[in-house]
């Protein structure tokens, strides 16, 4: 089974790039299931009904999240809807809206998708990601699963590498998101888990992590609050990884797919 994971889709320009690239890529590479990192998908961060619909229409099957997932009330409603294929990090405490994992029923088998936040820089109140993922895997140990994919939304590559080895042999893939810069370390670990520290963003190249570069530099220079804005047109890098999962649930390969596309 071929599973494509698309890195942080940034704002409308990122969604338009997915619309331009994904349908053809799915056909060419015979991709069975598509997961996207959704937390920045709606302009101004968060998720909206419109952005989810647009991405479903383009061919995305499942949406993972992050620290920005809760920014829009309608996004929170969607997180709370069990029928929506949308999750947020599992290690938020208590009564946080939504779920941290879901099983997607597909023609190719049942796919467990788990979302975790890294610990460093994300707040001391988070539950421990390693203990949380252990509990989720234990809860699902009797499920017949074709694949299990973990999205680790984290700042530190050291955490991301460590969790890859921690889960090696127990899940099909561990993919990193959040930092919006692709790392060049995609590989299948010895136990059969595909891993990359960060897939990178699907957002404008001429930007600072997706935001207009002038705004970020100005803010840094003058230390004054200013409104973020996102380029509307330009070259976008579609950043993704394609994981080929065998019938034993282990990864046979992971390939980084980076495609530049012009959004007018
Ligand atoms: Fe994030």
PDB file of C-alpha atoms and ligand atoms in Angstrom:
ATOM      1  CA  UNK A   1       0.000   0.000   0.000  1.00  0.00           C
ATOM      2  CA  UNK A   2       1.274   3.442  -0.883  1.00  0.00           C
ATOM      3  CA  UNK A   3       0.632   6.195   1.648  1.00  0.00           C
ATOM      4  CA  UNK A   4       1.457   9.822   0.850  1.00  0.00           C
ATOM      5  CA  UNK A   5       1.976  12.295   3.684  1.00  0.00           C
ATOM      6  CA  UNK A   6       1.845  15.992   2.720  1.00  0.00           C
ATOM      7  CA  UNK A   7       3.739  18.409   4.981  1.00  0.00           C
ATOM      8  CA  UNK A   8       2.121  21.502   6.555  1.00  0.00           C
ATOM      9  CA  UNK A   9      -0.193  23.010   3.920  1.00  0.00           C
ATOM     10  CA  UNK A  10       0.090  26.779   4.387  1.00  0.00           C
ATOM     11  CA  UNK A  11      -2.907  29.026   3.667  1.00  0.00           C
ATOM     12  CA  UNK A  12      -4.783  29.369   0.388  1.00  0.00           C
ATOM     13  CA  UNK A  13      -1.624  29.386  -1.713  1.00  0.00           C
ATOM     14  CA  UNK A  14      -0.635  26.018  -0.239  1.00  0.00           C
ATOM     15  CA  UNK A  15      -4.108  24.581  -0.854  1.00  0.00           C
ATOM     16  CA  UNK A  16      -4.042  25.765  -4.451  1.00  0.00           C
ATOM     17  CA  UNK A  17      -0.661  24.067  -4.931  1.00  0.00           C
ATOM     18  CA  UNK A  18      -2.095  20.801  -3.581  1.00  0.00           C
ATOM     19  CA  UNK A  19      -4.979  21.152  -6.055  1.00  0.00           C
ATOM     20  CA  UNK A  20      -2.472  21.592  -8.879  1.00  0.00           C
ATOM     21  CA  UNK A  21      -0.121  18.758  -7.920  1.00  0.00           C
ATOM     22  CA  UNK A  22      -1.978  16.025  -6.033  1.00  0.00           C
ATOM     23  CA  UNK A  23      -4.484  14.584  -8.541  1.00  0.00           C
ATOM     24  CA  UNK A  24      -1.762  13.922 -11.138  1.00  0.00           C
ATOM     25  CA  UNK A  25       0.716  12.622  -8.551  1.00  0.00           C
ATOM     26  CA  UNK A  26      -1.871  10.188  -7.146  1.00  0.00           C
ATOM     27  CA  UNK A  27      -2.495   8.773 -10.567  1.00  0.00           C
ATOM     28  CA  UNK A  28       1.142   8.622 -11.653  1.00  0.00           C
ATOM     29  CA  UNK A  29       2.382   6.974  -8.456  1.00  0.00           C
ATOM     30  CA  UNK A  30      -0.744   4.881  -7.763  1.00  0.00           C
ATOM     31  CA  UNK A  31      -1.159   6.310  -4.292  1.00  0.00           C
ATOM     32  CA  UNK A  32      -3.749   4.573  -2.114  1.00  0.00           C
ATOM     33  CA  UNK A  33      -4.138   6.903   0.862  1.00  0.00           C
ATOM     34  CA  UNK A  34      -3.237  10.546   1.483  1.00  0.00           C
ATOM     35  CA  UNK A  35      -2.661  12.179   4.869  1.00  0.00           C
ATOM     36  CA  UNK A  36      -2.052  15.936   5.158  1.00  0.00           C
ATOM     37  CA  UNK A  37      -0.855  18.143   7.998  1.00  0.00           C
ATOM     38  CA  UNK A  38      -3.763  20.575   8.306  1.00  0.00           C
ATOM     39  CA  UNK A  39      -3.069  22.993  11.164  1.00  0.00           C
ATOM     40  CA  UNK A  40      -2.026  25.911   8.911  1.00  0.00           C
ATOM     41  CA  UNK A  41      -4.316  25.096   6.027  1.00  0.00           C
ATOM     42  CA  UNK A  42      -6.765  27.914   6.562  1.00  0.00           C
ATOM     43  CA  UNK A  43      -5.359  31.426   6.105  1.00  0.00           C
ATOM     44  CA  UNK A  44      -4.583  32.773   9.575  1.00  0.00           C
ATOM     45  CA  UNK A  45      -3.956  29.229  10.856  1.00  0.00           C
ATOM     46  CA  UNK A  46      -6.359  26.542  11.930  1.00  0.00           C
ATOM     47  CA  UNK A  47      -8.820  24.555   9.882  1.00  0.00           C
ATOM     48  CA  UNK A  48     -12.091  25.590   8.277  1.00  0.00           C
ATOM     49  CA  UNK A  49     -14.906  23.717   6.569  1.00  0.00           C
ATOM     50  CA  UNK A  50     -13.953  25.329   3.275  1.00  0.00           C
ATOM     51  CA  UNK A  51     -10.293  24.332   3.502  1.00  0.00           C
ATOM     52  CA  UNK A  52     -11.105  20.740   4.467  1.00  0.00           C
ATOM     53  CA  UNK A  53     -13.587  20.419   1.600  1.00  0.00           C
ATOM     54  CA  UNK A  54     -11.118  21.860  -0.902  1.00  0.00           C
ATOM     55  CA  UNK A  55      -8.456  19.390   0.160  1.00  0.00           C
ATOM     56  CA  UNK A  56     -10.834  16.410   0.154  1.00  0.00           C
ATOM     57  CA  UNK A  57     -11.849  17.393  -3.382  1.00  0.00           C
ATOM     58  CA  UNK A  58      -8.148  17.485  -4.352  1.00  0.00           C
ATOM     59  CA  UNK A  59      -7.675  13.936  -3.028  1.00  0.00           C
ATOM     60  CA  UNK A  60      -6.645  14.191   0.637  1.00  0.00           C
ATOM     61  CA  UNK A  61      -8.198  11.390   2.715  1.00  0.00           C
ATOM     62  CA  UNK A  62      -7.119  12.217   6.252  1.00  0.00           C
ATOM     63  CA  UNK A  63      -6.003  15.283   8.217  1.00  0.00           C
ATOM     64  CA  UNK A  64      -3.487  15.406  11.046  1.00  0.00           C
ATOM     65  CA  UNK A  65      -3.003  18.510  13.192  1.00  0.00           C
ATOM     66  CA  UNK A  66      -0.906  20.475  15.626  1.00  0.00           C
ATOM     67  CA  UNK A  67      -0.794  23.365  18.050  1.00  0.00           C
ATOM     68  CA  UNK A  68      -2.806  25.604  15.661  1.00  0.00           C
ATOM     69  CA  UNK A  69      -5.635  23.126  15.046  1.00  0.00           C
ATOM     70  CA  UNK A  70      -8.017  24.833  17.493  1.00  0.00           C
ATOM     71  CA  UNK A  71      -7.719  28.383  16.167  1.00  0.00           C
ATOM     72  CA  UNK A  72     -11.108  28.560  14.401  1.00  0.00           C
ATOM     73  CA  UNK A  73     -14.387  27.588  16.134  1.00  0.00           C
ATOM     74  CA  UNK A  74     -15.639  25.730  13.054  1.00  0.00           C
ATOM     75  CA  UNK A  75     -12.404  23.746  13.063  1.00  0.00           C
ATOM     76  CA  UNK A  76     -13.055  22.757  16.671  1.00  0.00           C
ATOM     77  CA  UNK A  77     -16.549  21.584  15.634  1.00  0.00           C
ATOM     78  CA  UNK A  78     -14.978  19.421  12.945  1.00  0.00           C
ATOM     79  CA  UNK A  79     -12.449  18.015  15.419  1.00  0.00           C
ATOM     80  CA  UNK A  80     -15.366  17.034  17.656  1.00  0.00           C
ATOM     81  CA  UNK A  81     -17.200  15.272  14.809  1.00  0.00           C
ATOM     82  CA  UNK A  82     -16.324  11.551  14.955  1.00  0.00           C
ATOM     83  CA  UNK A  83     -17.248  11.106  11.285  1.00  0.00           C
ATOM     84  CA  UNK A  84     -14.621  13.607  10.097  1.00  0.00           C
ATOM     85  CA  UNK A  85     -11.168  12.172   9.258  1.00  0.00           C
ATOM     86  CA  UNK A  86      -9.436  14.867  11.308  1.00  0.00           C
ATOM     87  CA  UNK A  87      -7.300  14.512  14.431  1.00  0.00           C
ATOM     88  CA  UNK A  88      -5.258  16.742  16.752  1.00  0.00           C
ATOM     89  CA  UNK A  89      -2.269  15.837  18.920  1.00  0.00           C
ATOM     90  CA  UNK A  90      -3.094  13.034  21.356  1.00  0.00           C
ATOM     91  CA  UNK A  91      -1.039  14.313  24.259  1.00  0.00           C
ATOM     92  CA  UNK A  92      -3.141  17.365  25.087  1.00  0.00           C
ATOM     93  CA  UNK A  93      -4.544  17.085  28.593  1.00  0.00           C
ATOM     94  CA  UNK A  94      -8.077  16.603  29.844  1.00  0.00           C
ATOM     95  CA  UNK A  95     -11.006  17.927  27.890  1.00  0.00           C
ATOM     96  CA  UNK A  96      -9.242  19.238  24.771  1.00  0.00           C
ATOM     97  CA  UNK A  97     -11.657  18.990  21.811  1.00  0.00           C
ATOM     98  CA  UNK A  98     -11.253  16.203  19.287  1.00  0.00           C
ATOM     99  CA  UNK A  99      -9.309  12.967  19.244  1.00  0.00           C
ATOM    100  CA  UNK A 100      -5.598  12.229  18.987  1.00  0.00           C
ATOM    101  CA  UNK A 101      -5.983   9.132  16.828  1.00  0.00           C
ATOM    102  CA  UNK A 102      -8.512   7.562  14.503  1.00  0.00           C
ATOM    103  CA  UNK A 103      -8.706   4.489  12.317  1.00  0.00           C
ATOM    104  CA  UNK A 104      -9.458   5.168   8.648  1.00  0.00           C
ATOM    105  CA  UNK A 105     -11.414   2.456   6.859  1.00  0.00           C
ATOM    106  CA  UNK A 106     -10.057   2.172   3.324  1.00  0.00           C
ATOM    107  CA  UNK A 107     -10.411  -0.307   0.448  1.00  0.00           C
ATOM    108  CA  UNK A 108      -6.801  -1.267   1.220  1.00  0.00           C
ATOM    109  CA  UNK A 109      -7.347  -2.023   4.903  1.00  0.00           C
ATOM    110  CA  UNK A 110      -7.675  -0.156   8.169  1.00  0.00           C
ATOM    111  CA  UNK A 111      -5.107   2.574   8.801  1.00  0.00           C
ATOM    112  CA  UNK A 112      -4.416   3.890  12.291  1.00  0.00           C
ATOM    113  CA  UNK A 113      -3.210   7.494  12.273  1.00  0.00           C
ATOM    114  CA  UNK A 114      -1.791   8.944  15.487  1.00  0.00           C
ATOM    115  CA  UNK A 115      -0.868  12.592  16.067  1.00  0.00           C
ATOM    116  CA  UNK A 116       1.573  13.667  18.798  1.00  0.00           C
ATOM    117  CA  UNK A 117       3.142  16.953  19.890  1.00  0.00           C
ATOM    118  CA  UNK A 118       6.776  17.058  20.848  1.00  0.00           C
ATOM    119  CA  UNK A 119       7.533  18.135  24.381  1.00  0.00           C
ATOM    120  CA  UNK A 120      10.108  20.893  23.970  1.00  0.00           C
ATOM    121  CA  UNK A 121       8.624  24.385  23.367  1.00  0.00           C
ATOM    122  CA  UNK A 122       5.067  23.076  23.367  1.00  0.00           C
ATOM    123  CA  UNK A 123       4.208  23.603  27.019  1.00  0.00           C
ATOM    124  CA  UNK A 124       4.828  21.767  30.245  1.00  0.00           C
ATOM    125  CA  UNK A 125       1.222  20.598  30.631  1.00  0.00           C
ATOM    126  CA  UNK A 126       1.372  18.127  27.767  1.00  0.00           C
ATOM    127  CA  UNK A 127       1.186  14.448  28.511  1.00  0.00           C
ATOM    128  CA  UNK A 128       4.360  12.510  27.793  1.00  0.00           C
ATOM    129  CA  UNK A 129       4.323  11.672  24.061  1.00  0.00           C
ATOM    130  CA  UNK A 130       6.094   8.321  24.426  1.00  0.00           C
ATOM    131  CA  UNK A 131       3.746   7.133  27.170  1.00  0.00           C
ATOM    132  CA  UNK A 132       0.721   8.396  25.246  1.00  0.00           C
ATOM    133  CA  UNK A 133       1.709   6.574  22.039  1.00  0.00           C
ATOM    134  CA  UNK A 134       2.403   3.396  24.036  1.00  0.00           C
ATOM    135  CA  UNK A 135      -1.125   3.568  25.477  1.00  0.00           C
ATOM    136  CA  UNK A 136      -2.697   4.109  22.031  1.00  0.00           C
ATOM    137  CA  UNK A 137      -0.818   1.159  20.531  1.00  0.00           C
ATOM    138  CA  UNK A 138      -1.801  -1.016  23.506  1.00  0.00           C
ATOM    139  CA  UNK A 139      -5.456   0.001  23.114  1.00  0.00           C
ATOM    140  CA  UNK A 140      -5.348  -0.990  19.429  1.00  0.00           C
ATOM    141  CA  UNK A 141      -3.227  -4.123  19.735  1.00  0.00           C
ATOM    142  CA  UNK A 142      -6.092  -6.468  18.787  1.00  0.00           C
ATOM    143  CA  UNK A 143      -7.212  -4.381  15.795  1.00  0.00           C
ATOM    144  CA  UNK A 144      -6.457  -5.744  12.362  1.00  0.00           C
ATOM    145  CA  UNK A 145      -4.488  -2.872  10.872  1.00  0.00           C
ATOM    146  CA  UNK A 146      -2.926  -2.573   7.450  1.00  0.00           C
ATOM    147  CA  UNK A 147      -0.695   0.318   8.544  1.00  0.00           C
ATOM    148  CA  UNK A 148      -0.028   2.692  11.418  1.00  0.00           C
ATOM    149  CA  UNK A 149       1.304   6.191  10.785  1.00  0.00           C
ATOM    150  CA  UNK A 150       2.448   8.577  13.520  1.00  0.00           C
ATOM    151  CA  UNK A 151       2.708  12.328  12.850  1.00  0.00           C
ATOM    152  CA  UNK A 152       5.098  13.866  15.379  1.00  0.00           C
ATOM    153  CA  UNK A 153       4.497  17.611  15.407  1.00  0.00           C
ATOM    154  CA  UNK A 154       7.598  18.916  17.117  1.00  0.00           C
ATOM    155  CA  UNK A 155      10.352  21.516  17.103  1.00  0.00           C
ATOM    156  CA  UNK A 156      13.374  19.382  17.876  1.00  0.00           C
ATOM    157  CA  UNK A 157      14.874  16.977  15.359  1.00  0.00           C
ATOM    158  CA  UNK A 158      16.482  15.162  18.314  1.00  0.00           C
ATOM    159  CA  UNK A 159      13.022  14.303  19.682  1.00  0.00           C
ATOM    160  CA  UNK A 160      11.877  13.292  16.227  1.00  0.00           C
ATOM    161  CA  UNK A 161      14.835  10.969  15.629  1.00  0.00           C
ATOM    162  CA  UNK A 162      14.495   9.447  19.101  1.00  0.00           C
ATOM    163  CA  UNK A 163      10.794   8.708  18.735  1.00  0.00           C
ATOM    164  CA  UNK A 164      11.467   7.061  15.371  1.00  0.00           C
ATOM    165  CA  UNK A 165      13.775   4.562  17.040  1.00  0.00           C
ATOM    166  CA  UNK A 166      11.411   4.228  20.013  1.00  0.00           C
ATOM    167  CA  UNK A 167       8.601   3.121  17.679  1.00  0.00           C
ATOM    168  CA  UNK A 168      10.763   1.204  15.190  1.00  0.00           C
ATOM    169  CA  UNK A 169       9.127  -2.112  14.339  1.00  0.00           C
ATOM    170  CA  UNK A 170       5.861  -1.154  16.049  1.00  0.00           C
ATOM    171  CA  UNK A 171       4.425   1.253  13.449  1.00  0.00           C
ATOM    172  CA  UNK A 172       4.700   1.627   9.670  1.00  0.00           C
ATOM    173  CA  UNK A 173       5.915   5.209   9.692  1.00  0.00           C
ATOM    174  CA  UNK A 174       6.858   8.166  11.875  1.00  0.00           C
ATOM    175  CA  UNK A 175       6.742  11.468  10.009  1.00  0.00           C
ATOM    176  CA  UNK A 176       7.749  14.821  11.443  1.00  0.00           C
ATOM    177  CA  UNK A 177       5.908  18.099  10.917  1.00  0.00           C
ATOM    178  CA  UNK A 178       5.779  21.656  12.330  1.00  0.00           C
ATOM    179  CA  UNK A 179       9.140  23.213  11.483  1.00  0.00           C
ATOM    180  CA  UNK A 180       8.199  23.874   7.813  1.00  0.00           C
ATOM    181  CA  UNK A 181      11.714  23.042   6.595  1.00  0.00           C
ATOM    182  CA  UNK A 182      12.310  19.656   4.962  1.00  0.00           C
ATOM    183  CA  UNK A 183      15.030  17.482   6.428  1.00  0.00           C
ATOM    184  CA  UNK A 184      17.110  15.174   4.244  1.00  0.00           C
ATOM    185  CA  UNK A 185      17.049  12.107   6.505  1.00  0.00           C
ATOM    186  CA  UNK A 186      14.206   9.941   5.135  1.00  0.00           C
ATOM    187  CA  UNK A 187      14.990   6.278   5.673  1.00  0.00           C
ATOM    188  CA  UNK A 188      13.540   2.958   6.765  1.00  0.00           C
ATOM    189  CA  UNK A 189      14.811   2.118  10.250  1.00  0.00           C
ATOM    190  CA  UNK A 190      16.162  -1.400  11.015  1.00  0.00           C
ATOM    191  CA  UNK A 191      12.848  -2.691  12.397  1.00  0.00           C
ATOM    192  CA  UNK A 192      10.827  -1.605   9.340  1.00  0.00           C
ATOM    193  CA  UNK A 193       9.528   1.831  10.318  1.00  0.00           C
ATOM    194  CA  UNK A 194       9.780   4.612   7.737  1.00  0.00           C
ATOM    195  CA  UNK A 195      11.073   7.834   9.264  1.00  0.00           C
ATOM    196  CA  UNK A 196      11.746  11.457   8.409  1.00  0.00           C
ATOM    197  CA  UNK A 197      12.438  14.212  10.921  1.00  0.00           C
ATOM    198  CA  UNK A 198      10.396  16.804   9.038  1.00  0.00           C
ATOM    199  CA  UNK A 199       8.532  16.628   5.761  1.00  0.00           C
ATOM    200  CA  UNK A 200       8.611  20.426   5.368  1.00  0.00           C
ATOM    201  CA  UNK A 201       5.795  22.724   4.295  1.00  0.00           C
ATOM    202  CA  UNK A 202       3.609  22.938   1.246  1.00  0.00           C
ATOM    203  CA  UNK A 203       3.889  26.689   1.092  1.00  0.00           C
ATOM    204  CA  UNK A 204       5.505  29.608  -0.761  1.00  0.00           C
ATOM    205  CA  UNK A 205       9.273  29.429  -1.211  1.00  0.00           C
ATOM    206  CA  UNK A 206       9.522  33.241  -1.126  1.00  0.00           C
ATOM    207  CA  UNK A 207       8.468  33.448   2.538  1.00  0.00           C
ATOM    208  CA  UNK A 208       9.605  32.789   6.102  1.00  0.00           C
ATOM    209  CA  UNK A 209       7.943  29.462   6.952  1.00  0.00           C
ATOM    210  CA  UNK A 210       4.985  30.474   4.781  1.00  0.00           C
ATOM    211  CA  UNK A 211       4.492  34.043   6.068  1.00  0.00           C
ATOM    212  CA  UNK A 212       5.479  37.117   3.984  1.00  0.00           C
ATOM    213  CA  UNK A 213       9.205  37.547   4.648  1.00  0.00           C
ATOM    214  CA  UNK A 214       9.043  41.354   5.103  1.00  0.00           C
ATOM    215  CA  UNK A 215       6.638  40.997   8.026  1.00  0.00           C
ATOM    216  CA  UNK A 216       8.843  38.554   9.897  1.00  0.00           C
ATOM    217  CA  UNK A 217      12.024  40.588   9.359  1.00  0.00           C
ATOM    218  CA  UNK A 218      10.263  43.817  10.389  1.00  0.00           C
ATOM    219  CA  UNK A 219       8.939  42.181  13.540  1.00  0.00           C
ATOM    220  CA  UNK A 220      12.375  40.878  14.400  1.00  0.00           C
ATOM    221  CA  UNK A 221      14.017  44.260  13.819  1.00  0.00           C
ATOM    222  CA  UNK A 222      11.516  46.411  15.714  1.00  0.00           C
ATOM    223  CA  UNK A 223       9.974  44.007  18.223  1.00  0.00           C
ATOM    224  CA  UNK A 224       6.528  45.414  17.536  1.00  0.00           C
ATOM    225  CA  UNK A 225       3.398  43.312  17.130  1.00  0.00           C
ATOM    226  CA  UNK A 226       2.225  43.072  13.536  1.00  0.00           C
ATOM    227  CA  UNK A 227      -0.325  41.092  11.583  1.00  0.00           C
ATOM    228  CA  UNK A 228       0.831  38.038   9.726  1.00  0.00           C
ATOM    229  CA  UNK A 229       0.004  37.813   6.052  1.00  0.00           C
ATOM    230  CA  UNK A 230       0.641  35.094   3.494  1.00  0.00           C
ATOM    231  CA  UNK A 231       1.705  35.436  -0.148  1.00  0.00           C
ATOM    232  CA  UNK A 232      -1.193  34.857  -2.555  1.00  0.00           C
ATOM    233  CA  UNK A 233       0.883  33.899  -5.594  1.00  0.00           C
ATOM    234  CA  UNK A 234       4.339  32.580  -6.375  1.00  0.00           C
ATOM    235  CA  UNK A 235       6.318  29.341  -6.457  1.00  0.00           C
ATOM    236  CA  UNK A 236       5.149  26.797  -3.914  1.00  0.00           C
ATOM    237  CA  UNK A 237       7.050  23.728  -2.870  1.00  0.00           C
ATOM    238  CA  UNK A 238       4.733  20.745  -2.492  1.00  0.00           C
ATOM    239  CA  UNK A 239       6.568  18.753   0.219  1.00  0.00           C
ATOM    240  CA  UNK A 240       5.659  15.148   0.851  1.00  0.00           C
ATOM    241  CA  UNK A 241       6.877  11.619   1.512  1.00  0.00           C
ATOM    242  CA  UNK A 242       5.596   8.432  -0.093  1.00  0.00           C
ATOM    243  CA  UNK A 243       5.700   5.362   2.139  1.00  0.00           C
ATOM    244  CA  UNK A 244       5.274   1.900   0.652  1.00  0.00           C
ATOM    245  CA  UNK A 245       3.860  -0.423   3.315  1.00  0.00           C
ATOM    246  CA  UNK A 246       4.006  -4.205   2.870  1.00  0.00           C
ATOM    247  CA  UNK A 247       1.341  -6.728   3.862  1.00  0.00           C
ATOM    248  CA  UNK A 248       3.112  -7.181   7.226  1.00  0.00           C
ATOM    249  CA  UNK A 249       2.517  -3.499   8.048  1.00  0.00           C
ATOM    250  CA  UNK A 250       6.214  -2.654   7.788  1.00  0.00           C
ATOM    251  CA  UNK A 251       7.627  -0.031   5.467  1.00  0.00           C
ATOM    252  CA  UNK A 252       9.392  -1.223   2.340  1.00  0.00           C
ATOM    253  CA  UNK A 253      10.527   2.259   1.365  1.00  0.00           C
ATOM    254  CA  UNK A 254      10.151   5.969   2.009  1.00  0.00           C
ATOM    255  CA  UNK A 255      10.700   8.497  -0.747  1.00  0.00           C
ATOM    256  CA  UNK A 256      10.766  12.253  -0.327  1.00  0.00           C
ATOM    257  CA  UNK A 257       8.752  13.937  -3.096  1.00  0.00           C
ATOM    258  CA  UNK A 258       9.306  17.689  -3.481  1.00  0.00           C
ATOM    259  CA  UNK A 259       7.552  19.397  -6.394  1.00  0.00           C
ATOM    260  CA  UNK A 260       7.680  23.082  -7.231  1.00  0.00           C
ATOM    261  CA  UNK A 261       4.539  24.529  -8.765  1.00  0.00           C
ATOM    262  CA  UNK A 262       3.644  28.095  -9.692  1.00  0.00           C
ATOM    263  CA  UNK A 263       0.441  29.497  -8.224  1.00  0.00           C
ATOM    264  CA  UNK A 264      -0.872  32.520 -10.153  1.00  0.00           C
TER     265      UNK A 264
HETATM  266 FE1  LIG B   1       2.702  23.660  14.360  1.00  0.00          FE
END
